[in-house]
Amino acid sequence: MRTWNSWVAVGDSFTEGLSDEAPDGSYVGWADRLAATLAERNPGFRYANLALRGKMLREIIEEQVPIAVEVKPDLVTICGGGNDLIVPGCDVDALAEEYEQAVKALRAAGCEVVMFTGPDPRDQPVVRRVRPKVAIYNANLRGIADRHGAMLVDLWAMKPLVDVRAWSDDRLHFSPEGHRRIALRTAEVLDVPVTEEWREPWPPVEPTPWLRSRQADLAWTRTHLLPWVRRHLRGESMGDGLVPKRPELSPLALPARGKGGARV
């Protein structure tokens, strides 16, 4: 088992931690959960999280990746492109080429790199329309990981994430339990021992009546999808005016446990 001394996480809302909310209203997320586990095992561990909600892949590459290249941590996790894939007309192969250049730069700096495929949106109303693009993008990402010796967390293959309970009400971000399972899976990829199991089956649940499901879909469209579309048309982002929650590599003060537990 390798000891990780430093980790820079780059990406969008997935890595920032939406919608895994702590008691103080801040966001925890899979990355902070895993970082807490790594800090418990290594008192000298340092962690930075540069991810910001709403970031497109090019913004991640231009704003966050150069910082990671400069500080040369042991480990860099990178996840991006999900916001691009939702946009009509997105060139998936061109997007993957940009991603590959970022991975090449990080590997050339001597960093170990962990990548993430997109999750399977099969059972997500409306969002499942981009499922073919996500599948093509994932195939590209697997090739990038193979060519450059990067580790890969295959979210598409994580069947527990298909369950609606792995997602928040906005259907775009993971629930606290979804983040917890992703942290456990990432620990597994990094060969970090954990005591819990991300494959644990969900408890049985009664199916939702068809009419109630359609009503929920309409409410979701009004509350979440249409505002997202309006922001995109205006060139706005959820992350406008915000700064990363951990902009520099620094020791991690172990947090109080959030909803569902702040650590894995």
C-alpha positions in Angstrom: 0.0 0.0 0.0 1.4 3.4 -1.1 1.4 6.3 1.3 0.1 9.5 -0.3 1.7 12.7 1.0 0.0 15.3 -1.2 -3.1 15.4 -3.4 -4.5 18.1 -5.6 -8.1 17.6 -6.8 -9.3 19.4 -9.9 -12.6 19.5 -11.6 -16.2 20.8 -11.4 -19.1 20.4 -8.9 -18.6 16.6 -8.7 -15.2 17.1 -7.1 -16.2 20.2 -5.2 -18.8 18.1 -3.4 -22.3 19.2 -4.4 -24.8 18.2 -2.9 -23.1 16.5 0.1 -23.9 19.2 2.6 -22.2 19.5 6.0 -24.0 20.8 9.1 -22.6 24.3 8.5 -23.9 24.5 5.0 -20.6 23.9 3.2 -20.1 20.9 0.8 -18.1 17.8 1.7 -18.1 15.4 -1.2 -16.2 12.2 -2.1 -12.9 14.0 -2.3 -13.0 15.6 1.2 -14.2 12.3 2.6 -11.3 10.4 1.1 -8.9 13.1 2.0 -9.9 12.8 5.7 -9.2 9.0 5.5 -5.8 9.7 4.0 -5.0 12.3 6.6 -5.9 9.8 9.4 -3.3 7.4 8.0 -0.6 10.0 7.4 -0.2 13.0 9.7 2.0 14.7 7.1 -0.7 14.5 4.3 -1.5 17.8 2.5 -4.6 18.3 0.3 -5.9 21.0 -2.1 -9.3 21.0 -3.8 -9.4 23.5 -6.7 -12.7 22.2 -8.2 -15.6 24.6 -8.8 -19.2 24.1 -9.8 -20.2 24.9 -13.3 -16.7 24.7 -14.8 -16.4 23.5 -18.4 -13.4 21.3 -19.2 -11.4 24.0 -20.9 -11.8 26.2 -17.8 -10.5 23.3 -15.6 -7.5 22.8 -17.9 -6.6 26.5 -18.1 -7.3 27.5 -14.5 -6.7 24.5 -12.3 -4.3 22.0 -14.1 -1.4 24.5 -14.3 -1.5 24.9 -10.5 -1.3 21.2 -10.1 1.6 21.0 -12.6 3.4 23.7 -10.7 3.1 22.2 -7.2 3.8 18.6 -8.4 1.8 16.7 -5.7 2.0 12.9 -5.4 -1.5 12.6 -6.7 -3.9 14.5 -8.9 -7.5 13.6 -9.5 -9.1 15.0 -12.5 -12.8 14.9 -13.6 -14.4 17.2 -16.1 -16.4 17.4 -19.3 -19.8 16.6 -17.8 -21.0 20.2 -18.2 -19.8 20.2 -21.8 -21.6 17.0 -22.7 -25.0 18.5 -21.7 -24.5 21.3 -24.2 -26.1 20.5 -27.7 -23.5 20.1 -30.4 -20.6 19.2 -28.1 -17.8 17.5 -30.1 -17.1 14.5 -27.8 -13.8 13.4 -29.5 -12.4 17.0 -29.5 -13.3 17.2 -25.8 -11.4 14.0 -25.1 -8.4 15.3 -27.0 -8.3 18.3 -24.6 -8.6 16.0 -21.6 -5.7 13.9 -22.9 -3.4 17.0 -23.1 -4.1 17.8 -19.5 -3.3 14.2 -18.4 -0.1 14.3 -20.4 1.0 17.5 -18.7 0.2 16.1 -15.2 2.1 12.8 -15.9 5.1 14.8 -17.3 5.2 16.7 -14.0 5.6 13.3 -12.2 2.1 13.2 -10.7 0.1 10.0 -10.4 -3.3 10.7 -12.0 -6.7 9.3 -11.2 -9.4 9.9 -13.8 -13.2 9.3 -13.6 -15.6 8.1 -16.3 -19.1 9.6 -16.3 -21.8 7.7 -14.5 -24.6 5.9 -16.4 -27.6 8.3 -16.7 -29.8 5.4 -17.8 -32.6 6.0 -15.2 -32.3 9.8 -15.1 -35.3 11.4 -16.9 -34.2 13.9 -19.5 -30.5 13.6 -18.7 -30.5 10.1 -20.1 -30.8 11.7 -23.6 -27.0 12.4 -23.4 -26.3 8.8 -22.5 -24.7 7.9 -26.0 -22.4 10.9 -25.7 -21.4 9.9 -22.2 -20.6 6.4 -23.4 -18.4 7.6 -26.2 -16.6 10.0 -23.9 -16.0 7.2 -21.4 -14.5 5.0 -24.1 -12.1 7.8 -24.9 -11.2 8.3 -21.3 -10.4 4.6 -20.9 -8.0 4.9 -23.8 -6.4 7.9 -22.3 -5.9 6.2 -19.0 -4.3 3.2 -20.7 -2.0 5.2 -22.9 -0.6 7.4 -20.1 -0.6 5.0 -17.1 -3.4 6.8 -15.2 -5.7 5.1 -12.7 -9.4 5.1 -13.5 -12.5 5.1 -11.4 -15.2 3.7 -13.6 -18.4 5.4 -12.3 -20.4 3.9 -15.3 -19.6 0.4 -13.9 -20.7 1.3 -10.4 -24.2 -0.2 -10.5 -25.3 1.3 -7.1 -25.0 4.8 -8.7 -27.9 3.9 -11.1 -30.3 4.0 -8.1 -32.1 7.3 -7.7 -31.0 7.4 -4.0 -27.4 8.0 -5.2 -28.5 11.3 -6.6 -29.7 14.6 -5.1 -33.0 16.2 -5.9 -31.5 18.1 -8.8 -30.6 14.8 -10.5 -27.2 16.4 -11.6 -25.2 15.9 -8.4 -24.7 13.0 -6.1 -26.4 12.6 -2.7 -24.3 12.2 0.5 -24.6 8.4 0.1 -23.6 8.6 -3.5 -20.5 10.6 -2.6 -19.7 8.1 0.2 -19.7 5.2 -2.2 -17.6 7.0 -4.7 -15.0 7.8 -2.0 -14.9 4.1 -1.1 -14.5 3.1 -4.8 -11.7 5.6 -5.2 -10.0 4.4 -2.1 -10.1 0.9 -3.6 -8.5 2.1 -6.9 -5.7 3.7 -4.8 -5.3 0.5 -2.7 -6.3 2.4 0.5 -7.9 0.0 3.0 -11.4 0.8 4.1 -13.9 -1.0 6.3 -17.0 -0.2 4.4 -18.3 -1.6 1.0 -19.4 0.5 -1.9 -21.1 -2.5 -3.5 -23.6 -2.9 -0.6 -27.1 -3.3 -2.0 -29.7 -0.5 -1.4 -32.6 -1.4 0.9 -35.8 -2.4 -1.0 -38.1 0.5 -1.9 -41.6 0.7 -3.2 -41.9 1.8 -6.9 -43.1 5.3 -7.5 -46.5 5.5 -9.3 -46.3 6.7 -12.9 -48.3 9.9 -12.4 -46.2 10.9 -9.4 -43.0 10.3 -11.4 -44.2 12.5 -14.2 -45.2 15.3 -11.8 -41.7 15.0 -10.3 -40.2 15.3 -13.7 -42.1 18.5 -14.5 -41.2 20.0 -11.1 -37.5 19.1 -11.7 -37.6 20.7 -15.2 -38.9 24.0 -13.8 -36.7 24.1 -10.7 -33.4 22.8 -12.1 -33.2 22.2 -15.8 -34.6 25.5 -17.1 -32.5 27.6 -14.8 -29.4 25.7 -16.0 -30.4 26.3 -19.6 -31.0 30.0 -19.0 -27.6 30.4 -17.3 -25.9 28.7 -20.2 -27.6 30.9 -22.8 -26.4 34.0 -20.8 -22.9 32.6 -20.5 -23.2 32.4 -16.8 -22.1 29.6 -14.4 -23.0 28.4 -10.9 -19.4 29.0 -10.0 -19.2 32.7 -11.0 -17.8 34.8 -8.2 -16.8 31.7 -6.1 -13.3 30.6 -5.2 -12.0 27.0 -4.5 -12.6 25.8 -1.0 -9.0 24.6 -0.6 -6.9 26.6 -3.0 -3.5 25.5 -1.6 -1.8 22.3 -0.5 -2.1 22.3 3.3 -2.6 19.8 6.2 -6.2 18.7 6.6 -8.0 19.3 9.9 -10.3 16.4 10.2 -13.9 17.7 9.9 -16.9 16.8 11.9 -19.0 14.2 10.2 -21.5 15.6 7.7 -24.8 14.0 6.6 -24.0 10.3 6.2 -20.5 10.8 7.7 -17.7 13.0 6.4 -15.2 10.2 6.0 -15.1 6.9 4.2 
